[in-house]
CSV table of C-alpha atoms in Angstrom, one decimal:
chain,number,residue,atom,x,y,z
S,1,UNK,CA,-9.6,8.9,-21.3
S,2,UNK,CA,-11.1,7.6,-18.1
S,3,UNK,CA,-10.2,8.0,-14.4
S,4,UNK,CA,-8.6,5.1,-12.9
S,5,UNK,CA,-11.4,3.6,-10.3
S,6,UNK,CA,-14.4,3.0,-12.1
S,7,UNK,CA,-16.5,0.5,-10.5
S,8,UNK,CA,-19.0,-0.7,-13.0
S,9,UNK,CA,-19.8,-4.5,-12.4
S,10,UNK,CA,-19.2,-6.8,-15.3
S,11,UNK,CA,-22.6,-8.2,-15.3
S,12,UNK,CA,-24.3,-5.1,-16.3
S,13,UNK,CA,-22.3,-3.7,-19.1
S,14,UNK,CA,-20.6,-5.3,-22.1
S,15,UNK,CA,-17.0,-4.1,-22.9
S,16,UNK,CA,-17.9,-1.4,-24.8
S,17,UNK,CA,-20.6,0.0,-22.5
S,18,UNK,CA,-18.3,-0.4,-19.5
S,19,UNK,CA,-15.8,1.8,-21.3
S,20,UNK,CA,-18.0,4.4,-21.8
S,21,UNK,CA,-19.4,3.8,-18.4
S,22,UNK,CA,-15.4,4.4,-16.9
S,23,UNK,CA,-15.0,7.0,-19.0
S,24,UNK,CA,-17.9,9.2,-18.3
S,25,UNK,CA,-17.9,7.5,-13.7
S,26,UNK,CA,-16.3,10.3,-12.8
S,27,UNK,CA,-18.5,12.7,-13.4
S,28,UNK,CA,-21.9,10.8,-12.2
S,29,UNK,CA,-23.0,10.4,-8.7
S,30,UNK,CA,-24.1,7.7,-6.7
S,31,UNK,CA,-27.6,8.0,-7.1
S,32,UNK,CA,-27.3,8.5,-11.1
S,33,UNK,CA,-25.3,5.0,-10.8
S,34,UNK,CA,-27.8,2.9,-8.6
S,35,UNK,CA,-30.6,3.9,-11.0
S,36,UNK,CA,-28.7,3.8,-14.3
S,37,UNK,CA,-29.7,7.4,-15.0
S,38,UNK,CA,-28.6,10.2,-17.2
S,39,UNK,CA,-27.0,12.9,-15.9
S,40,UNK,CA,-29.2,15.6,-15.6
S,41,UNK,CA,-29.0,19.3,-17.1
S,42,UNK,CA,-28.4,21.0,-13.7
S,43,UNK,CA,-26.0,18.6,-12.3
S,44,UNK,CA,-23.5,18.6,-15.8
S,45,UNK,CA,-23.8,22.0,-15.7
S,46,UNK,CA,-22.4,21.9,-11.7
S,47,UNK,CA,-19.8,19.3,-12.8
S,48,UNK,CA,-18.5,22.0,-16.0
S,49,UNK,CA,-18.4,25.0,-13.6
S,50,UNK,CA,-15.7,23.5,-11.2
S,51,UNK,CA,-13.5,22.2,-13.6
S,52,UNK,CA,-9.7,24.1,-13.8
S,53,UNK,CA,-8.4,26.3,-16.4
S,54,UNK,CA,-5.1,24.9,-17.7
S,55,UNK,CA,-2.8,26.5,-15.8
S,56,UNK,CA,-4.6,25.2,-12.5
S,57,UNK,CA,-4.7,21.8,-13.8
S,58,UNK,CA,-0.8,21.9,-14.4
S,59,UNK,CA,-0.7,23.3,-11.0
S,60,UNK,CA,-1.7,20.3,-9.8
S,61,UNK,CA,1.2,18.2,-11.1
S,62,UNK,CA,3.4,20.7,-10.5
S,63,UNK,CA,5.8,19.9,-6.9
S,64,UNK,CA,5.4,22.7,-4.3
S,65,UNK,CA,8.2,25.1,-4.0
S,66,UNK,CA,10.9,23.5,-1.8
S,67,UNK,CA,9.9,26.4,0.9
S,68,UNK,CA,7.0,24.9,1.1
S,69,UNK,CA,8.0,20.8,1.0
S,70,UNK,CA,10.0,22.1,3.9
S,71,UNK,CA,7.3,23.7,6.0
S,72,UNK,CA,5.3,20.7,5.5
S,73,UNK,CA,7.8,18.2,6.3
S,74,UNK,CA,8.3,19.8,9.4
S,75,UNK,CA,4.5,20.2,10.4
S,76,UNK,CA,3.7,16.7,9.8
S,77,UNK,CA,7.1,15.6,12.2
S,78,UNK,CA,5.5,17.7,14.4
S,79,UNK,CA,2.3,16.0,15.0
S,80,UNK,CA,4.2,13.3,16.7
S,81,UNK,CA,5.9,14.7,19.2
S,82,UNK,CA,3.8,13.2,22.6
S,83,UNK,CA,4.7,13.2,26.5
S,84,UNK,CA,5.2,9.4,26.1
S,85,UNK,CA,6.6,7.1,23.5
S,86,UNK,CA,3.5,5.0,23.6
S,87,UNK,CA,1.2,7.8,22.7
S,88,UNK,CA,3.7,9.4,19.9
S,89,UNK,CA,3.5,5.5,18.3
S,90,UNK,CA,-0.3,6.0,18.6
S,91,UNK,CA,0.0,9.7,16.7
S,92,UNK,CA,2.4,8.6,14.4
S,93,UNK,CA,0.2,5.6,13.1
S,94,UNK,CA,-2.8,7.6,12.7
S,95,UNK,CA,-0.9,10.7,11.2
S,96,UNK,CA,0.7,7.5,8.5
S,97,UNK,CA,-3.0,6.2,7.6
S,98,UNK,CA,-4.5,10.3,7.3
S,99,UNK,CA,-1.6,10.6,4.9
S,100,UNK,CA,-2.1,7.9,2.8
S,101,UNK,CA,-5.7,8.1,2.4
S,102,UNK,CA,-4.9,11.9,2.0
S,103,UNK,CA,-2.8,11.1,-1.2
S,104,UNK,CA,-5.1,8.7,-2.5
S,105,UNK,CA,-8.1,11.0,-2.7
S,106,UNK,CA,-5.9,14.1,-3.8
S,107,UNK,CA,-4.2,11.8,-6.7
S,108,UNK,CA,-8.1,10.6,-7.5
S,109,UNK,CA,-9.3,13.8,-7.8
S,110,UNK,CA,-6.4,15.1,-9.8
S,111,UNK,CA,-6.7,12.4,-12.3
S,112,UNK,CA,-10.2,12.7,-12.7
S,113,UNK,CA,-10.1,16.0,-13.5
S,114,UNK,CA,-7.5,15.6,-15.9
S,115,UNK,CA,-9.5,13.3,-17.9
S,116,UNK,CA,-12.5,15.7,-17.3
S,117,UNK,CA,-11.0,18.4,-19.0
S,118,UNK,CA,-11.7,19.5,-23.1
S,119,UNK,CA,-9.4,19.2,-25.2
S,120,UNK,CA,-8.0,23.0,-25.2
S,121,UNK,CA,-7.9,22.7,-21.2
S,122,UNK,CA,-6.0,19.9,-21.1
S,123,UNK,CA,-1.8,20.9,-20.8
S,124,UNK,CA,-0.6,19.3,-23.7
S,125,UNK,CA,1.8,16.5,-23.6
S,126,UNK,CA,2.1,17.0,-19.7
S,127,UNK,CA,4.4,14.6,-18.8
S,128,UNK,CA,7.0,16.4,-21.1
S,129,UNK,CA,6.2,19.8,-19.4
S,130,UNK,CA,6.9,17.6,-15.5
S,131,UNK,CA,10.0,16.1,-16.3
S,132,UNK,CA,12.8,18.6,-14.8
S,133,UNK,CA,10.8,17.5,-11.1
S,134,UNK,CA,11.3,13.6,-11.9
S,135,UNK,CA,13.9,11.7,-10.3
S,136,UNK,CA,14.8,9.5,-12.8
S,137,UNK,CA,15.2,12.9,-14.7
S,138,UNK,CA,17.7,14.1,-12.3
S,139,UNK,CA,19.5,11.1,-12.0
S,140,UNK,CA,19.8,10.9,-15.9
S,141,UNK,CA,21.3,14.9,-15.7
S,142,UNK,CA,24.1,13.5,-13.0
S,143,UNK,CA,25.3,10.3,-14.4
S,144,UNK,CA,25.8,12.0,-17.7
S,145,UNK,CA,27.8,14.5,-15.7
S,146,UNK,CA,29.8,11.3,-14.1
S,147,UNK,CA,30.4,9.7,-17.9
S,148,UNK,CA,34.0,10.6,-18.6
S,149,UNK,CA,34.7,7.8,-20.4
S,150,UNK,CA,31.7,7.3,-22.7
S,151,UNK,CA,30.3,3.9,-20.8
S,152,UNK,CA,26.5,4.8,-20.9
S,153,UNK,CA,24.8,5.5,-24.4
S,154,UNK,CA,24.4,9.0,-24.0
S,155,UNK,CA,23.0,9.7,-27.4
S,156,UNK,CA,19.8,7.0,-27.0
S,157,UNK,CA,19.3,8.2,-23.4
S,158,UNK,CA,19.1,12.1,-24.6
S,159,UNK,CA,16.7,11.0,-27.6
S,160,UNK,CA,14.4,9.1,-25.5
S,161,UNK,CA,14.0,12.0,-22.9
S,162,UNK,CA,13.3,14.4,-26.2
S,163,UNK,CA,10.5,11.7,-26.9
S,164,UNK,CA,9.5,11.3,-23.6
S,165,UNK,CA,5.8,12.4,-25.1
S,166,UNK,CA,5.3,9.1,-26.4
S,167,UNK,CA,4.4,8.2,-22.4
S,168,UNK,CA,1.1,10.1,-22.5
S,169,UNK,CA,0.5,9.1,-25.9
S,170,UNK,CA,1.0,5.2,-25.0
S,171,UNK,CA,-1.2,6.1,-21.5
S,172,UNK,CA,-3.8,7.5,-23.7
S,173,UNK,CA,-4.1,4.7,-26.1
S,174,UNK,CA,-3.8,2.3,-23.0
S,175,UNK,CA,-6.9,3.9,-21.7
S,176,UNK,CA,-8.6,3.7,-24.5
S,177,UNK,CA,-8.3,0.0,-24.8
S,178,UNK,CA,-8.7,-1.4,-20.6
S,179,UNK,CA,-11.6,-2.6,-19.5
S,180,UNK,CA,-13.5,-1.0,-16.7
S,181,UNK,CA,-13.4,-2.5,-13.4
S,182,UNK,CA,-13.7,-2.1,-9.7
S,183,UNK,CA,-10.7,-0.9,-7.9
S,184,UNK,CA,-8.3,-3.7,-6.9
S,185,UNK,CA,-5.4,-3.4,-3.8
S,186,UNK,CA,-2.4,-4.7,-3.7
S,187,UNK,CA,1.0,-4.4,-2.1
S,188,UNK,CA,4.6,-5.3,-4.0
S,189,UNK,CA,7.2,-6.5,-1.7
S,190,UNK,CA,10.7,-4.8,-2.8
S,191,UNK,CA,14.1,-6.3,-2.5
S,192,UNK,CA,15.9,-5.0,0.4
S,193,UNK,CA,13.2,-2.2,1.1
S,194,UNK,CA,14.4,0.1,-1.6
S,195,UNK,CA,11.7,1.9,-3.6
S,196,UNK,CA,12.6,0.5,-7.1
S,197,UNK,CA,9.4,1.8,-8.7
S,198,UNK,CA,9.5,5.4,-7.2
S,199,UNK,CA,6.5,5.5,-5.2
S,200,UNK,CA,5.2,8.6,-3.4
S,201,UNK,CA,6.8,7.4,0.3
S,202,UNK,CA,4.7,8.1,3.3
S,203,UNK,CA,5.7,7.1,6.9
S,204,UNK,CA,8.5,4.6,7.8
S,205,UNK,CA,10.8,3.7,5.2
S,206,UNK,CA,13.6,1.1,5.7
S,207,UNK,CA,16.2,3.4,3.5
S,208,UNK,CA,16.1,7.0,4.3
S,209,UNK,CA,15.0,8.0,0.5
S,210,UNK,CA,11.4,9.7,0.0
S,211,UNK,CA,9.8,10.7,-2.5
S,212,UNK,CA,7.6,13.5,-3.2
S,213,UNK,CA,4.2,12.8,-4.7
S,214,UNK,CA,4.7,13.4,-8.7
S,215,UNK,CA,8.1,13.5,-7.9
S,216,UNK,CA,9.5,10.1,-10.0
S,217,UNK,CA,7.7,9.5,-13.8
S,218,UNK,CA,6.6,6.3,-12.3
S,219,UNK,CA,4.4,7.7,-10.0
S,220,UNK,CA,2.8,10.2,-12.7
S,221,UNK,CA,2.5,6.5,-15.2
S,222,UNK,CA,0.4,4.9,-12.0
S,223,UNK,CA,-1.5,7.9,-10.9
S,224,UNK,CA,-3.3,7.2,-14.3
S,225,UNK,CA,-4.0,3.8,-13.7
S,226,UNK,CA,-5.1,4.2,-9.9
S,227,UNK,CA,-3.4,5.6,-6.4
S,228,UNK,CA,-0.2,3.9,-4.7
S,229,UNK,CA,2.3,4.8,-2.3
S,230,UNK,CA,5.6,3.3,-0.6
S,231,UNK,CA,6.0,2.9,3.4
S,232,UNK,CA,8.7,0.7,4.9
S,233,UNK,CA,9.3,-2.0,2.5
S,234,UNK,CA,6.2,-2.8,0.0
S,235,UNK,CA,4.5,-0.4,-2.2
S,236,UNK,CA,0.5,0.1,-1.3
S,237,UNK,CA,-1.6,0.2,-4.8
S,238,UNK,CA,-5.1,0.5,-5.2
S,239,UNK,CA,-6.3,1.0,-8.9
S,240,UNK,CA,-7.1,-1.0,-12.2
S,241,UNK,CA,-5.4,-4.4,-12.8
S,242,UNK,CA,-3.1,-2.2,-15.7
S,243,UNK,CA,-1.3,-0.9,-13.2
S,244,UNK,CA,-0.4,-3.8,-11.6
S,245,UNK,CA,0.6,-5.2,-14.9
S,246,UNK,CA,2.9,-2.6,-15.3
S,247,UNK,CA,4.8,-2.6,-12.0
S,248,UNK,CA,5.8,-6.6,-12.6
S,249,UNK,CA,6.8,-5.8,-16.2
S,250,UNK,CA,8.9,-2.9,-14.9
S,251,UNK,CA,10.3,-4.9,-12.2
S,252,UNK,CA,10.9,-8.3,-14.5
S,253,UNK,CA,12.9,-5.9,-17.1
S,254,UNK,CA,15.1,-4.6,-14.5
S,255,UNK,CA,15.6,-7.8,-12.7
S,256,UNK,CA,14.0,-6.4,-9.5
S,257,UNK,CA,12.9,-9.2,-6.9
S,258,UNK,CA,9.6,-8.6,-5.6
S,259,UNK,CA,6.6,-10.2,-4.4
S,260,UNK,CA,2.6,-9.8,-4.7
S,261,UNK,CA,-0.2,-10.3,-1.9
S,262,UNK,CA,-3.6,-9.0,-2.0
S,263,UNK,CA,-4.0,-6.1,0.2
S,264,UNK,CA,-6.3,-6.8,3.0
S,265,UNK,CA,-9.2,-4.9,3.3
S,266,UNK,CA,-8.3,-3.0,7.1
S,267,UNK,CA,-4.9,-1.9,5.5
S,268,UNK,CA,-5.8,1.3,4.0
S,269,UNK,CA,-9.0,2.5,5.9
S,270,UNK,CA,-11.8,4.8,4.5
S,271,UNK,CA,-10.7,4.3,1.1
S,272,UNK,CA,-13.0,2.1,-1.7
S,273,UNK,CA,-11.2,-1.0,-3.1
S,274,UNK,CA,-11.7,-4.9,-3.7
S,275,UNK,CA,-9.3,-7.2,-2.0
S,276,UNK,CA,-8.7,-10.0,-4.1
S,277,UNK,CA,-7.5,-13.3,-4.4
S,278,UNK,CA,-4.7,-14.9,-6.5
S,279,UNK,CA,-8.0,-16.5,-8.9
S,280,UNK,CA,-9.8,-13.4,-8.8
S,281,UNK,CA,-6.1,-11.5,-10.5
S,282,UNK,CA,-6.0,-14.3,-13.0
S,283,UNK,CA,-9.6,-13.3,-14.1
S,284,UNK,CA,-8.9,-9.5,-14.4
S,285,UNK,CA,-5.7,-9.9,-16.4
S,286,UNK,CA,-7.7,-12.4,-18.7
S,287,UNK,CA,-9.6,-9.3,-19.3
S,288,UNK,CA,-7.0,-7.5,-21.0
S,289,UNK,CA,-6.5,-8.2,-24.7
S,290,UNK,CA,-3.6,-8.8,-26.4
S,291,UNK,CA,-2.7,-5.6,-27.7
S,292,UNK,CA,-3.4,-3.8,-24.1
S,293,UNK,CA,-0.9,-5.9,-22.6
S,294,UNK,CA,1.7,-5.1,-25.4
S,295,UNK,CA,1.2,-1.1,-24.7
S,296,UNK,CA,1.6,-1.9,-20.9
S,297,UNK,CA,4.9,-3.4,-21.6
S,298,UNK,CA,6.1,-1.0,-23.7
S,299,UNK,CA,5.5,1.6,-21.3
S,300,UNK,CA,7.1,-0.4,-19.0
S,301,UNK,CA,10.0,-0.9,-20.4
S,302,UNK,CA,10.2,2.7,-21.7
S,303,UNK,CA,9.8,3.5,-17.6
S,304,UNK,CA,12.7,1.1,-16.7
S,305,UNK,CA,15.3,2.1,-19.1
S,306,UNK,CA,14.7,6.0,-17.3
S,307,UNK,CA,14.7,4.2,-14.0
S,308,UNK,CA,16.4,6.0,-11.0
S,309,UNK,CA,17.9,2.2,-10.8
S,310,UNK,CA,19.0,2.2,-14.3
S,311,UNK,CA,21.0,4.8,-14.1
S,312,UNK,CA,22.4,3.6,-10.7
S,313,UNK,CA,24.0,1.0,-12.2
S,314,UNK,CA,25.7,3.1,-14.9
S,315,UNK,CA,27.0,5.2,-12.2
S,316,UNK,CA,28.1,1.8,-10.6
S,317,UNK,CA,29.7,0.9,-13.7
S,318,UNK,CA,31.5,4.3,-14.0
S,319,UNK,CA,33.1,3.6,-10.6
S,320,UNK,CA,34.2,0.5,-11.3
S,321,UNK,CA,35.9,1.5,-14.8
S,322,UNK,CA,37.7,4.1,-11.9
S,323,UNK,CA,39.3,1.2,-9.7
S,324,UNK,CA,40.0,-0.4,-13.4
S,325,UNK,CA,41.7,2.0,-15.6
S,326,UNK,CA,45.3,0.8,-16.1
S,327,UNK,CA,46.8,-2.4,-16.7
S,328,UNK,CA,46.8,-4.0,-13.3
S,329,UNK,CA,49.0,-7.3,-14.5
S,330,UNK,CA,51.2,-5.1,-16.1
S,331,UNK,CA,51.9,-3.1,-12.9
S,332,UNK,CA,52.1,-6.6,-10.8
S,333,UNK,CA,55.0,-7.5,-13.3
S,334,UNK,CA,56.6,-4.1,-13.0
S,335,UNK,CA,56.3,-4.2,-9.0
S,336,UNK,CA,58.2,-7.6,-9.2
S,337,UNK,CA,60.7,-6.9,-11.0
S,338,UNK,CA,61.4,-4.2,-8.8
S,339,UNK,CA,61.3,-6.5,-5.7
S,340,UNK,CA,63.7,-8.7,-6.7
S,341,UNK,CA,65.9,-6.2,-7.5
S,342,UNK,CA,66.1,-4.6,-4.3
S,343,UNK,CA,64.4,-1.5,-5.0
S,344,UNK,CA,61.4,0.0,-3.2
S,345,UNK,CA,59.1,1.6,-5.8
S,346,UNK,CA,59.0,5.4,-4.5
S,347,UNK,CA,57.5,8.7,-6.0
S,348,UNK,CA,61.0,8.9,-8.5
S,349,UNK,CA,59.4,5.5,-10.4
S,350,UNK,CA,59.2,6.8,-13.7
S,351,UNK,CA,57.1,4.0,-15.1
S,352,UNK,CA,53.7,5.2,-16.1
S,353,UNK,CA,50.5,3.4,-14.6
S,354,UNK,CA,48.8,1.8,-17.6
């Protein structure tokens, strides 16, 4: 596996020397990199010693205790609260970009030590253990509540949750395949402002819905591919080309309008990335082979079918069998025939509604 910002330069390293190079980036500083040094015995032997034990790893992905969510909420409304409205704009807009960068290094750092650890540290089949705290998880659990009548298929749902393995093994083999690259940014303009993706939210939203770092399985797909979050209306990504790939298949399956621009370099501060140009995206997805691209999209779609916004429109479906379920032009020729007789149709009306 690799961490998702290596920044090896294409000119120096074939393919397969830039995906040992991503694979190993993490744990190799800057020195080691500007000198194209091996590690040395001292400094691998610092790296080992701070790695987690399993249960401190899964810690990591685990959501806080909602004690805790609360507590933090409040502290960071807190910080801004100012004598004037110009200065609580000022605090608030600082407090947004601390945030995000915040995230970004805490999701880095996560992932890289996640692909760090051996094979008997690693949680197995993690995104299994994570999905009760996933909101597409918990939106799954209420519209099969909702399903009196039998409108969603309950029975493929159910059996691809019980598979919902086959996510880390597809990110795995994913990994294994993508070329390294530098860091690339880019934000996704959503329809309407909603969050179809399931972004960690930070600051301003347009509809009142956040969501929890590692809260949504998207955010746990992307997290592998590189760091994003959601504020107002357009999701903020900074990470390898795949997981930009992803987002428009996602989006394109579900019929989700959205729109791409290169993120500019002064819009997430203090934080490493390459702002590119529409030619400059064509290049990096000509990267990808063939078979890379086919994983992505299966992934994808996989991530779409659990979508929060999947099962929202079952739900809206189950609603609308509600408002449909009797025979309205049977009633309209009941209620006529009634009319012209005279009568007023009152609670005594015998005939059954269907």
């Amino acid at each position: 596996m690799t961490e998702p910002t290596a920044k090896p330069t294409a000119k120096l390293y074939d393919q397969k020397g830039a995906s040992t190079f991503a694979k190993n980036s993490s744990s190799i500083d800057k020195n080691d990199i500007g000198h194209n040094q091996p590690l040395s015995e001292d400094k691998l032997k610092n790296k080992v010693a701070i790695l987690p034990d399993k249960a401190a790893l899964l810690a990591l992905f685990t959501l806080p205790t909602s004690e805790n969510v609360g507590s933090e909420s409040a502290r960071i409304d807190s910080t801004g609260i100012e004598n004037s409205e110009t200065n609580r704009t000022a605090v608030n807009e600082t407090n947004i970009a601390e945030q995000r960068v915040a995230l970004y290094r805490a999701q880095h750092e996560r992932t890289r030590l996640l692909y760090m650890a051996s094979a008997a540290t690693r949680p197995t089949y993690l995104v299994q253990t994570l999905k009760a705290q996933f909101a597409e998880y918990q939106q799954y659990l209420l519209a099969q509540q909702l399903d009196k009548r039998g409108l969603m298929d309950t029975d493929a749902l159910e059996r691809l949750w019980q598979q919902l393995h086959v996510v880390d093994d597809i990110i795995a083999d994913i990994v294994r395949h993508m070329p390294a690259q530098q860091p690339a940014g880019w934000q996704l303009t959503m329809q309407d402002g909603h969050n179809p993706l399931r972004f960690a939210t930070v600051g301003k939203l347009k509809h009142g819905k956040p969501i929890l770092e590692q809260a949504s399985l998207n955010s746990y797909v992307l997290s592998h591919f590189g760091v994003s979050s959601f504020t107002y209306d357009r999701g903020y990504y900074i990470g390898h080309v795949v997981g930009y790939l992803f987002s428009c298949y996602f989006c394109a399956h579900l019929s989700v309008s959205y729109s791409v621009t290169s993120l500019g370099q002064q819009v997430v501060a203090d934080y490493e990335y390459a702002s590119l140009e529409t030619p400059h995206m064509v290049r990096l997805l000509q990267g990808l082979d063939s078979y890379c691209k086919k994983r992505i999209y299966q992934l994808a779609v996989i991530c779409a079918r659990l979508s929060v916004f999947a099962s929202d429109k079952r739900i809206e479906r189950m609603l609308i069998a509600e408002v449909n379920d009797f025979d309205k032009k049977l009633q309209q020729q009941h209620l006529d025939v009634l009319l012209l007789q005279g009568l007023m149709p009152d609670n005594n009306d015998s005939t059954p509604l269907f």
